[in-house]
XYZ file of C-alpha atoms in Angstrom:
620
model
C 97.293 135.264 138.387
C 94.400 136.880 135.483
C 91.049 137.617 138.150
C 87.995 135.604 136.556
C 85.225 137.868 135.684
C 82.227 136.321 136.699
C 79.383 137.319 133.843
C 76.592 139.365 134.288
C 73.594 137.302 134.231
C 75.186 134.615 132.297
C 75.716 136.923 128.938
C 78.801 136.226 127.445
C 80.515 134.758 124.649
C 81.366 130.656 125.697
C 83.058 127.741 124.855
C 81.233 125.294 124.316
C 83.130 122.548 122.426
C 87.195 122.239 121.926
C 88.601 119.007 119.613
C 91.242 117.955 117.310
C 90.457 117.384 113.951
C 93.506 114.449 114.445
C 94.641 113.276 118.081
C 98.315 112.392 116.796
C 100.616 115.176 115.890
C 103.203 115.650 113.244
C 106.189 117.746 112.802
C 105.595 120.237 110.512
C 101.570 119.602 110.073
C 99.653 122.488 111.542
C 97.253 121.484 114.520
C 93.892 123.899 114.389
C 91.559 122.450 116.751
C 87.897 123.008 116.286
C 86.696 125.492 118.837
C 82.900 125.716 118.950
C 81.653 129.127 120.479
C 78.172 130.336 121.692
C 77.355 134.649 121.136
C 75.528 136.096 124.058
C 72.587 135.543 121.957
C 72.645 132.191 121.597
C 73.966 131.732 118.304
C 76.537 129.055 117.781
C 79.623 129.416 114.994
C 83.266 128.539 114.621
C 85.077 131.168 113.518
C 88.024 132.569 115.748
C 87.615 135.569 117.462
C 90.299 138.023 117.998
C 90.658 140.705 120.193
C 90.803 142.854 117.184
C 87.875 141.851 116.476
C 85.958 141.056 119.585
C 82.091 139.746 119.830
C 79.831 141.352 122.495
C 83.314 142.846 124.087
C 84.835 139.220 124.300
C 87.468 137.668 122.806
C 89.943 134.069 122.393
C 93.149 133.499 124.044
C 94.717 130.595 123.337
C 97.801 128.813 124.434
C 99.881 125.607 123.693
C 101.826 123.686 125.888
C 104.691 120.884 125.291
C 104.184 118.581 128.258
C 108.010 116.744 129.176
C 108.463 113.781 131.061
C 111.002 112.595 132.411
C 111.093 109.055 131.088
C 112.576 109.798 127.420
C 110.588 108.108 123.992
C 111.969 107.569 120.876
C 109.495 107.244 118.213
C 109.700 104.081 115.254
C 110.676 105.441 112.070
C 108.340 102.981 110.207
C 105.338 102.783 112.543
C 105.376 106.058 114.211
C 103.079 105.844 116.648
C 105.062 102.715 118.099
C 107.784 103.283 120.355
C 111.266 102.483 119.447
C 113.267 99.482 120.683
C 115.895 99.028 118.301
C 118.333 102.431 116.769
C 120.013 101.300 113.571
C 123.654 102.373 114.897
C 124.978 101.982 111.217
C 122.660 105.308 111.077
C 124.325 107.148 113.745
C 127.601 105.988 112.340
C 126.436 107.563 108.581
C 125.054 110.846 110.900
C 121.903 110.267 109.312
C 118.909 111.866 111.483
C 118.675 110.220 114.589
C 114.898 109.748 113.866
C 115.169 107.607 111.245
C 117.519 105.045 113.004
C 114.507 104.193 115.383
C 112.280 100.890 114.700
C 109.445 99.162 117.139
C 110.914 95.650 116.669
C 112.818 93.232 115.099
C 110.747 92.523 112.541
C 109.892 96.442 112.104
C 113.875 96.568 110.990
C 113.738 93.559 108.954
C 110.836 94.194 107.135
C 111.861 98.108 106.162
C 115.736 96.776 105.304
C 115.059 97.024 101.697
C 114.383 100.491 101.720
C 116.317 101.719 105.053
C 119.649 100.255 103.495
C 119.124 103.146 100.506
C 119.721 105.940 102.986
C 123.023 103.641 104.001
C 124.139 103.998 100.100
C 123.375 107.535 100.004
C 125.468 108.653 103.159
C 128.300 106.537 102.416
C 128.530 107.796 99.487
C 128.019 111.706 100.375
C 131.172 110.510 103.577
C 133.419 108.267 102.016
C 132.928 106.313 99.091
C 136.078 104.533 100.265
C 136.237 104.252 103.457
C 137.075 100.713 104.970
C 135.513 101.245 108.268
C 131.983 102.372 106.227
C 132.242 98.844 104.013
C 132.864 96.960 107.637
C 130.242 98.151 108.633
C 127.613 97.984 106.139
C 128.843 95.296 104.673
C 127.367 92.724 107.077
C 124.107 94.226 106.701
C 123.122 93.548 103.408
C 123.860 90.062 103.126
C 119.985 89.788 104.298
C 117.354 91.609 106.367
C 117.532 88.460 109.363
C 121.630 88.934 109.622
C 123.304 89.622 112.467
C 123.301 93.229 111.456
C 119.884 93.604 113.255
C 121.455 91.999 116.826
C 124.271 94.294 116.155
C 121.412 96.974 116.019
C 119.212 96.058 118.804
C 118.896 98.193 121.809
C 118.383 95.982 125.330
C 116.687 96.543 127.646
C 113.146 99.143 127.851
C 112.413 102.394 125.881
C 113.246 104.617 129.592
C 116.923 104.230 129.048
C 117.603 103.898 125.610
C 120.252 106.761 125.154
C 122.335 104.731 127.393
C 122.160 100.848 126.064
C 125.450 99.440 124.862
C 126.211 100.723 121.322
C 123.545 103.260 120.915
C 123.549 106.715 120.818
C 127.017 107.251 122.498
C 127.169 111.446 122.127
C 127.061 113.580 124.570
C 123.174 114.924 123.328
C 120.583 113.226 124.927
C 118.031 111.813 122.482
C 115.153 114.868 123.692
C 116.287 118.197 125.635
C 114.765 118.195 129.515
C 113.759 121.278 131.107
C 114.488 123.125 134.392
C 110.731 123.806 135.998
C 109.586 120.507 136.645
C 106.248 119.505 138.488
C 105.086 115.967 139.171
C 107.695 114.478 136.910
C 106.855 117.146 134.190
C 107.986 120.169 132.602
C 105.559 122.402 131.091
C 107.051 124.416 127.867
C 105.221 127.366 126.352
C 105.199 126.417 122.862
C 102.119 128.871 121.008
C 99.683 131.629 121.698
C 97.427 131.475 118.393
C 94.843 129.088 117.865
C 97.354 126.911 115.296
C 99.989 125.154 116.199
C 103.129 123.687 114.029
C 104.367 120.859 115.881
C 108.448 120.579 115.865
C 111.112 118.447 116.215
C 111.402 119.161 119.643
C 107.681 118.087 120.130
C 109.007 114.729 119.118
C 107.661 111.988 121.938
C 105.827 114.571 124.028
C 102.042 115.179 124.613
C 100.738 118.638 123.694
C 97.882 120.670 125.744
C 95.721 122.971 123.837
C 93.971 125.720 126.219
C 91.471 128.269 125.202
C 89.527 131.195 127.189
C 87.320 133.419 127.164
C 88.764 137.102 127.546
C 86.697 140.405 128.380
C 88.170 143.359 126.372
C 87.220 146.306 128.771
C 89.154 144.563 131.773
C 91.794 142.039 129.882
C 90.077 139.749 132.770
C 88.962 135.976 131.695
C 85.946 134.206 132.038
C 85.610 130.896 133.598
C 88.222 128.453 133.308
C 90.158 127.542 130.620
C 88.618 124.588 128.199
C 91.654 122.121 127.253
C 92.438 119.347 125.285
C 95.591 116.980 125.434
C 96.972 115.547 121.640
C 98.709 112.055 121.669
C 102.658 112.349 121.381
C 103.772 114.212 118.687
C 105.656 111.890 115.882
C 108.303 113.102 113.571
C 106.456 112.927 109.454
C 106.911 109.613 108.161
C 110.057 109.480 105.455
C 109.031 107.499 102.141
C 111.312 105.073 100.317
C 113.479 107.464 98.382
C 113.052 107.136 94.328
C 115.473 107.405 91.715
C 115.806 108.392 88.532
C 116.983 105.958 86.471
C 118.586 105.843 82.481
C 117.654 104.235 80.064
C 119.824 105.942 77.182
C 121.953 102.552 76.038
C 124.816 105.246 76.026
C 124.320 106.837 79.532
C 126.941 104.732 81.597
C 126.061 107.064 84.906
C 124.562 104.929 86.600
C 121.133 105.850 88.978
C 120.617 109.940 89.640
C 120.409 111.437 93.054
C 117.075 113.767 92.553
C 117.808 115.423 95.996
C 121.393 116.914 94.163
C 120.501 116.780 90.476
C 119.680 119.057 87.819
C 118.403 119.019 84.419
C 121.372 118.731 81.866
C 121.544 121.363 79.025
C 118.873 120.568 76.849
C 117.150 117.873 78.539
C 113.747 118.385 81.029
C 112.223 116.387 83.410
C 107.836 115.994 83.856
C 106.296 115.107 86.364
C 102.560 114.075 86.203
C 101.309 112.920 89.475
C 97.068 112.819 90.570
C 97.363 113.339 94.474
C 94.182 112.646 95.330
C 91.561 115.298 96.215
C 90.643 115.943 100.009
C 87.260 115.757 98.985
C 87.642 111.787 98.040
C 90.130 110.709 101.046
C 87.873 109.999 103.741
C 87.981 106.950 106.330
C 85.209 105.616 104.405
C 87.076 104.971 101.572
C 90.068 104.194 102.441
C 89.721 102.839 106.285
C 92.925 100.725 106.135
C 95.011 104.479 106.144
C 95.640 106.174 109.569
C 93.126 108.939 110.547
C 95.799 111.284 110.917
C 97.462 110.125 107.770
C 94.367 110.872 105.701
C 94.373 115.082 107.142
C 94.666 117.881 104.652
C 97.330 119.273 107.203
C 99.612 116.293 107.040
C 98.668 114.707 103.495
C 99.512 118.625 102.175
C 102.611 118.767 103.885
C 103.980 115.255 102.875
C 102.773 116.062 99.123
C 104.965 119.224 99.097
C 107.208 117.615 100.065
C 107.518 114.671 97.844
C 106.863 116.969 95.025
C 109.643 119.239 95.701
C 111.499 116.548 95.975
C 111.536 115.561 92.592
C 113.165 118.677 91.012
C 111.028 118.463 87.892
C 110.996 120.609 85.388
C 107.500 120.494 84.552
C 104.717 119.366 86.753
C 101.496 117.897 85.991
C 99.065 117.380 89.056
C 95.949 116.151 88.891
C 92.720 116.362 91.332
C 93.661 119.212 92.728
C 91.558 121.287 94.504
C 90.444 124.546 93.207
C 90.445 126.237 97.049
C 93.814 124.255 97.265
C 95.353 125.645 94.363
C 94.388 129.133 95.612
C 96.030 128.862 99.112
C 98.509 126.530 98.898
C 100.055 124.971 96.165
C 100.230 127.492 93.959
C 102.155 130.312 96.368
C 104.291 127.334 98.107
C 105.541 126.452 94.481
C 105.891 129.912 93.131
C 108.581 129.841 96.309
C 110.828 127.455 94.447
C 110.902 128.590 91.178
C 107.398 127.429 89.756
C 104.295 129.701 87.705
C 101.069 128.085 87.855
C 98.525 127.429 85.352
C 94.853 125.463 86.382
C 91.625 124.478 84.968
C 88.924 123.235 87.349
C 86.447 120.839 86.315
C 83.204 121.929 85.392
C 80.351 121.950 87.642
C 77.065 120.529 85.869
C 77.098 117.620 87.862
C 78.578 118.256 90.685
C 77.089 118.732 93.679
C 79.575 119.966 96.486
C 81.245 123.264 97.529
C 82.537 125.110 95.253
C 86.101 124.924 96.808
C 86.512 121.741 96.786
C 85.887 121.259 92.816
C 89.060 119.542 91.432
C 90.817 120.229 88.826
C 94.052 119.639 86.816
C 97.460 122.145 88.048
C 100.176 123.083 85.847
C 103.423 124.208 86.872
C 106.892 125.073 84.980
C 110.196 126.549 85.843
C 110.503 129.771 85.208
C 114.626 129.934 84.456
C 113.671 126.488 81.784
C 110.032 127.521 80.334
C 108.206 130.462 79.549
C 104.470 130.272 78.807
C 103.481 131.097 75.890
C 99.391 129.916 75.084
C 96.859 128.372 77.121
C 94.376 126.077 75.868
C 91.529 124.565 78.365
C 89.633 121.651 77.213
C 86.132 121.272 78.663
C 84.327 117.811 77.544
C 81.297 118.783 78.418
C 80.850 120.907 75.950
C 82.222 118.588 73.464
C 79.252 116.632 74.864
C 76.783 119.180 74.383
C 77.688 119.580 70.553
C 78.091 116.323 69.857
C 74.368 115.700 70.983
C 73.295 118.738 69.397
C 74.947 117.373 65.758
C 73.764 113.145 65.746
C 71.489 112.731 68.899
C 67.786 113.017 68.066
C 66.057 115.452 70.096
C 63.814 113.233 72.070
C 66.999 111.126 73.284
C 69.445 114.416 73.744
C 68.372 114.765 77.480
C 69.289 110.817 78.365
C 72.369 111.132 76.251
C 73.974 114.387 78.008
C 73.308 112.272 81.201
C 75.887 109.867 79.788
C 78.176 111.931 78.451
C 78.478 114.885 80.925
C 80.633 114.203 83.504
C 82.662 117.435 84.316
C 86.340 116.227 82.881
C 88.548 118.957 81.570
C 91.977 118.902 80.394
C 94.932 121.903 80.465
C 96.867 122.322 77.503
C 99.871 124.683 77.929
C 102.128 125.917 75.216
C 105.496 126.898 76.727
C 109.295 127.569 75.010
C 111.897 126.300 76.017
C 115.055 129.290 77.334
C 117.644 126.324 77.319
C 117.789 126.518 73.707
C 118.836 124.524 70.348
C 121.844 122.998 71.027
C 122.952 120.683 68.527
C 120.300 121.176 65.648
C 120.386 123.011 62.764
C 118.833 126.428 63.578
C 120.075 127.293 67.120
C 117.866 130.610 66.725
C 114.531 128.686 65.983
C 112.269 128.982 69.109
C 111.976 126.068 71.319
C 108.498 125.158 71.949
C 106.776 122.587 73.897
C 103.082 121.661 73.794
C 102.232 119.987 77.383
C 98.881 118.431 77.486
C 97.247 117.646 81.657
C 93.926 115.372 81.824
C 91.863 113.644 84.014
C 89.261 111.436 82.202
C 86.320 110.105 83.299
C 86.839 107.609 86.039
C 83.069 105.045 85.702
C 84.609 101.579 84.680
C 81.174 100.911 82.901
C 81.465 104.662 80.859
C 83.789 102.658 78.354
C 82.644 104.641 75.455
C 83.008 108.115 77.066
C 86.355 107.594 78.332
C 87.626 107.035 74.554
C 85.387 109.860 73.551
C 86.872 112.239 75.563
C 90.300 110.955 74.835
C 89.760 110.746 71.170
C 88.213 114.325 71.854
C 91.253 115.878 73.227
C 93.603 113.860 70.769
C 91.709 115.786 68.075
C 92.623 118.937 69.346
C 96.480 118.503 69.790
C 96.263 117.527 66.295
C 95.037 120.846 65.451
C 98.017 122.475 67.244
C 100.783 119.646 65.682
C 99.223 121.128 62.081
C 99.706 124.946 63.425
C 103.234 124.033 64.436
C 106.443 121.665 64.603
C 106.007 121.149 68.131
C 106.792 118.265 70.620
C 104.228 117.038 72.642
C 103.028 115.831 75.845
C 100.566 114.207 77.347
C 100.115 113.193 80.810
C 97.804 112.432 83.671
C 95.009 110.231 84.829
C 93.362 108.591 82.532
C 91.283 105.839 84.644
C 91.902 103.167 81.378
C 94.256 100.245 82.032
C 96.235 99.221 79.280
C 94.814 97.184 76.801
C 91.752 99.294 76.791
C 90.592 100.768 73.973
C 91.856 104.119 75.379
C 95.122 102.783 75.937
C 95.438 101.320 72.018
C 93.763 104.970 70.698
C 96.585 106.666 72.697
C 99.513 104.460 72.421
C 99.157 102.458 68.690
C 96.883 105.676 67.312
C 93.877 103.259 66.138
C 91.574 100.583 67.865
C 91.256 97.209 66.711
C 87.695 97.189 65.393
C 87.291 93.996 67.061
C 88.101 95.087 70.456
C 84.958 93.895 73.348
C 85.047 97.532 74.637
C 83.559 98.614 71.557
C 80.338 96.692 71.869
C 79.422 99.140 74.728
C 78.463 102.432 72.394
C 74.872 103.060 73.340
C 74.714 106.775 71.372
C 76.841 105.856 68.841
C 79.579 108.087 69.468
C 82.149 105.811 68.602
C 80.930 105.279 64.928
C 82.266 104.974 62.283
C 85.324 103.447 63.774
C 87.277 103.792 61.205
C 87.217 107.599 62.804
C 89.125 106.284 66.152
C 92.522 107.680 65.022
C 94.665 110.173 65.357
C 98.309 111.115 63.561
C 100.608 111.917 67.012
C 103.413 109.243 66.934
C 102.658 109.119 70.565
C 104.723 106.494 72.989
C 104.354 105.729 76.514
C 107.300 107.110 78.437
C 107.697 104.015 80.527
C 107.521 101.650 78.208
C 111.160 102.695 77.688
C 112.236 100.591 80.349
C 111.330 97.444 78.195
C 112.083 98.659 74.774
C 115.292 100.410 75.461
C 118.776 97.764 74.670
C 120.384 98.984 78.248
C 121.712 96.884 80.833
C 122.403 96.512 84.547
C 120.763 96.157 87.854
C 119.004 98.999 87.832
C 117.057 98.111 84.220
C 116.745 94.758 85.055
C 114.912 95.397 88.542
C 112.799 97.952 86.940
C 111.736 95.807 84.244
C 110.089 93.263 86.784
C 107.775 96.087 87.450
C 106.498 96.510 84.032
C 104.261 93.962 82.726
C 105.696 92.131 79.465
C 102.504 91.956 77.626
C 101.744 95.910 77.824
C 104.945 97.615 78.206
C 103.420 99.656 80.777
C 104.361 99.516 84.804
C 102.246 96.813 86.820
C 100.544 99.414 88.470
C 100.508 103.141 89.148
C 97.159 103.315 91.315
C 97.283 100.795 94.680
C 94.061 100.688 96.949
C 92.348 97.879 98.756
C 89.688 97.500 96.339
C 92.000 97.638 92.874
C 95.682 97.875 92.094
C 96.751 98.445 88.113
C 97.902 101.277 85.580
C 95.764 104.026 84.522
C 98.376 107.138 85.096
C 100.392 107.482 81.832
C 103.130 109.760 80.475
C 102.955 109.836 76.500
C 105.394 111.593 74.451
C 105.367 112.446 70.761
C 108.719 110.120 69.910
C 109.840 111.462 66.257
C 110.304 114.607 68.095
C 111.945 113.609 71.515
C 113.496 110.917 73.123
C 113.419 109.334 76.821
C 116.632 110.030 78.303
C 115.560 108.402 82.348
C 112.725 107.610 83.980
C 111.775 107.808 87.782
C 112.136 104.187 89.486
C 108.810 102.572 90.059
C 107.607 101.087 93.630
C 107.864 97.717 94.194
C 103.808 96.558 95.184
C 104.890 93.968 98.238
C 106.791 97.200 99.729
C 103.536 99.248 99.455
C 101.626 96.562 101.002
C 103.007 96.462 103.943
C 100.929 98.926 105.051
C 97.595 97.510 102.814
C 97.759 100.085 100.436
C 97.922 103.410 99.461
C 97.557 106.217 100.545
C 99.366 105.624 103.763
C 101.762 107.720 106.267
C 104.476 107.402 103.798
C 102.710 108.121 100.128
C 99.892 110.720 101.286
C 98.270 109.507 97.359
C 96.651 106.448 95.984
C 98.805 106.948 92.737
C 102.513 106.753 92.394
C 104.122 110.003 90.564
C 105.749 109.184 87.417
C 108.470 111.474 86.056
C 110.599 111.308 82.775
C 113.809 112.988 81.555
C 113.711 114.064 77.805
C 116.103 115.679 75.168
C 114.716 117.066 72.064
C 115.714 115.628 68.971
C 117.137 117.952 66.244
C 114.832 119.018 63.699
C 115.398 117.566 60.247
C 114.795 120.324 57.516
C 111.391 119.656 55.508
């Protein structure tokens, strides 16, 4: 056992205050509890100290601990800090993760049957497509959520002995690994000696212990007793409703993608554009109906990531995205699969904050499909600051930059194509693709700036369409519903002159309207779903999500406070055509936990991502 030092005259470096920035765990979401230190000379800070790098002659040890019990937990799948009651055994038949098949209640499994059968589909398929014994056994769940597929499922009697009930789990494995030192009715493992932890699958149910100390250098001897802090049981990361990619070519007979398996097809590419909300702007304030633990950069990052991996896209389009972010973690965890990274950060005249947290909009493109080719970035304030400079008079210039600076930027990235021609006229010609990444101002009562700045940047992809026969793109947030002025400059290339937005143009920025134009045969991606002639299920079901009147999606942004359409994919259509489209969530599914972001979407957006195919050229 280490001797404790006592410390001459009470001089020494000490713990004064250990806590968790979250109390529940999550596999695969770093833990780095907040460890708040006094110096000898009575200064305070939080930084680690190592014993590299020792303060006074002092340093940190740490330790983690996985504390066992003997009474086994199994976790709910939907509602994972619930225990589980009921194991889906249609699951363990499929050999899906045993994690999954785990819900709190009867109504837990009949709510989530909608979405839980999908992983059914998917392993039967990827086992036996024709297996009798799979269609006996699926069969008589999806005649409805409330069949006897969910007594078939239940698990009697309490959570201690689930392994064993009658038709659960009937392997050999038990559902968590016991150890051999036990104490109490516990077993202590040794799971970490640094001051972050990665929880695991074998965490799964169990109650961590963090332990720090203070450690002299000279003698390796600590000081005092160790200061410790216990976590809540550790729950496996929440798995969303897997989303497919679905056709809407009249002639693509196919059926629904798997993105988990799928690739892009010679001469098509898939986008993604996708704003996953800022840590900066996901605080309990705002959105108190979301889990604590849910709403952590270390969990929300991870789930992100993953989601966005996910997807397999081609190119990606990510807005809010912070600049420190960017830096640490999205850009080298992306460049791991594949990915180069472009990014523009908003500007900073009006805001206030650290400057790592400034968000911005993040690029990124495969590089075996895309090489980059020209950069453009787009920054509106400056627009704003000419504009003033050419029709404000000077004695108003300082009220109208108020109005019309608001740090937006956009990211305009030239790339070509290394998939090549195939099928047009001049297989040699260069491939290039003109990808356009925005996030406009978000003030609902800023009516006029928002199609200002989108009229702004319209302008300039103009300039580049004129330079060269090149498809375009353009995607992200642009915080304008459709029906909006924004929406009609965008997606019909004019505004109706008698549209009520208009009336709000206190500078006169909009004027003349006859200048609100612009010569892009732009199209919203996801109107395809209504305008394409396709049939089947899949269409049909999608089109209830889109709202008739618009042609847009019912909503790509879901909070407490609003729920509509204001993310957009837009594509220039005489040069390429929608080949599928990434399903779109269904909003009485979302709701079931309020709103977004929850444990299972770690945004307040939905990603949308399109397939397209370049359309041969036709000689000028």
């Amino acid at each position: 056992m280490t001797q404790v030092k006592p410390a001459p005259g009470g001089r020494m470096l000490t713990v004064l205050r250990v806590h968790l920035p979250s109390e529940i765990p999550i596999v695969g979401c770093e833990i780095t509890p907040y460890v708040l230190l006094r110096r000898p000379d009575g200064g305070v800070f939080t930084d680690d100290v190592s014993e590299a790098a020792p303060v006074d002659g002092y340093f940190m040890r740490y330790k983690w601990y996985r504390i066992q019990s003997d009474r086994r937990a199994a976790i709910c799948s939907v509602h994972p800090t619930e225990q589980a009651t009921l194991q889906c055994i249609g699951c363990l038949k499929s050999k899906i993760p045993v994690a999954k098949s785990y819900h709190c209640s009867a109504k837990c499994f009949s709510d989530a049957w909608q979405h839980h059968r999908v992983l059914h589909e998917r392993a039967i398929s990827a086992l036996n497509e024709n297996g009798t014994e799979d269609d006996e056994l699926f069969g008589r769940f999806g005649s409805g959520s409330s069949s006897s597929g969910i007594i078939s499922a239940a698990l009697s009697g309490s959570t201690s002995n689930l392994s064993q009930s009658s038709g659960v789990n009937n392997g050999p494995t038990p559902v968590y690994p016991t150890g051999t030192e036990k104490s109490s009715g516990e077993t202590w493992f040794e799971v970490g000696c640094s001051r972050t932890y990665t929880a695991t699958a074998d965490d799964i149910g169990h109650v961590l212990r963090f332990e720090c100390i203070v450690v002299d250098v000279e003698t390796q001897g600590t000081v005092r007793a160790p200061t410790s802090v216990m976590t809540s049981r550790v729950i496996p990361a929440p798995t969303p409703t897997p989303r497919r990619l679905i056709p809407v070519n009249a002639a693509d007979a196919m059926g629904h993608f798997d993105l988990d398996s799928r690739t892009s097809s010679f001469g098509t590419f898939t986008v993604l554009s996708y704003n996953i909300l800022a840590d900066t702007y996901a605080t309990s304030d705002t959105y108190s109906y979301c889990p604590t633990w849910a709403l952590t950069w270390a969990y929300r990052r991870q789930n992100l990531l993953r989601e966005i991996i996910g997807y397999h896209a081609d190119i990606i389009c990510l807005q809010e995205v912070q600049s420190n972010h960017f830096e640490e973690f999205f850009s080298p965890e992306l460049d791991k699969h594949g990915y180069q990274a472009l990014y523009k950060k908003r500007t900073t005249e009006v805001y206030t904050g650290s400057p790592q947290a400034i968000d911005g909009c993040a690029t990124f493109f495969r590089r075996d499909r895309f090489s980059h080719v020209k950069k453009y970035e787009v920054e509106f304030n400056k627009a704003a600051q000419s504009l003033t400079d050419a029709i404000i008079p000077a004695a108003q210039k300082k009220l109208a930059l108020t109005r019309l600076v608001k740090d937006n930027i956009a990211l305009i990235a030239v790339l070509e194509a290394k998939f090549g021609n195939h099928g047009t006229e001049n297989p040699s010609k260069r491939q290039l693709l003109c990808v356009a990444n925005t996030h406009i101002n978000i003030h609902h009562d800023l009516k006029d700036v928002k199609l200002w700045q989108i009229h702004t940047l319209l302008k300039g992809l103009e300039k580049i369409a004129v330079s060269a026969d090149i498809p375009m793109l353009v995607c992200g947030d642009f915080n304008s519903t459709p029906g909006s002025t924004s929406h009609w400059l965008l997606a019909r290339g004019k505004v109706d002159h008698l549209h009520p937005d208009l009336a709000i143009d206190p500078l006169g920025i909009l004027r003349p309207l006859s200048k609100l134009t612009h010569q892009l045969p732009l199209v919203s991606a996801y109107s395809s779903f209504v305008s394409m002639a396709g049939v089947g299920y899949d269409l049909d079901h999608q089109r209830r999500r889109m709202d008739p009147a618009t042609n847009e999606p019912l909503f790509t942004n879901c909070t407490r406070d609003f729920t509509g359409t204001i993310d957009y994919i837009f594509y220039t259509a005489d040069s390429l055509t929608v080949e599928s489209l990434l399903e779109l969530l269904d909003e009485d599914s979302l709701r079931k936990d309020t709103a977004l972001p929850s444990p299972e979407w770690s945004s307040d957006h939905i990603a949308l991502l399109a397939e397209f195919r370049c359309k041969p050229r036709v000689r000028r």
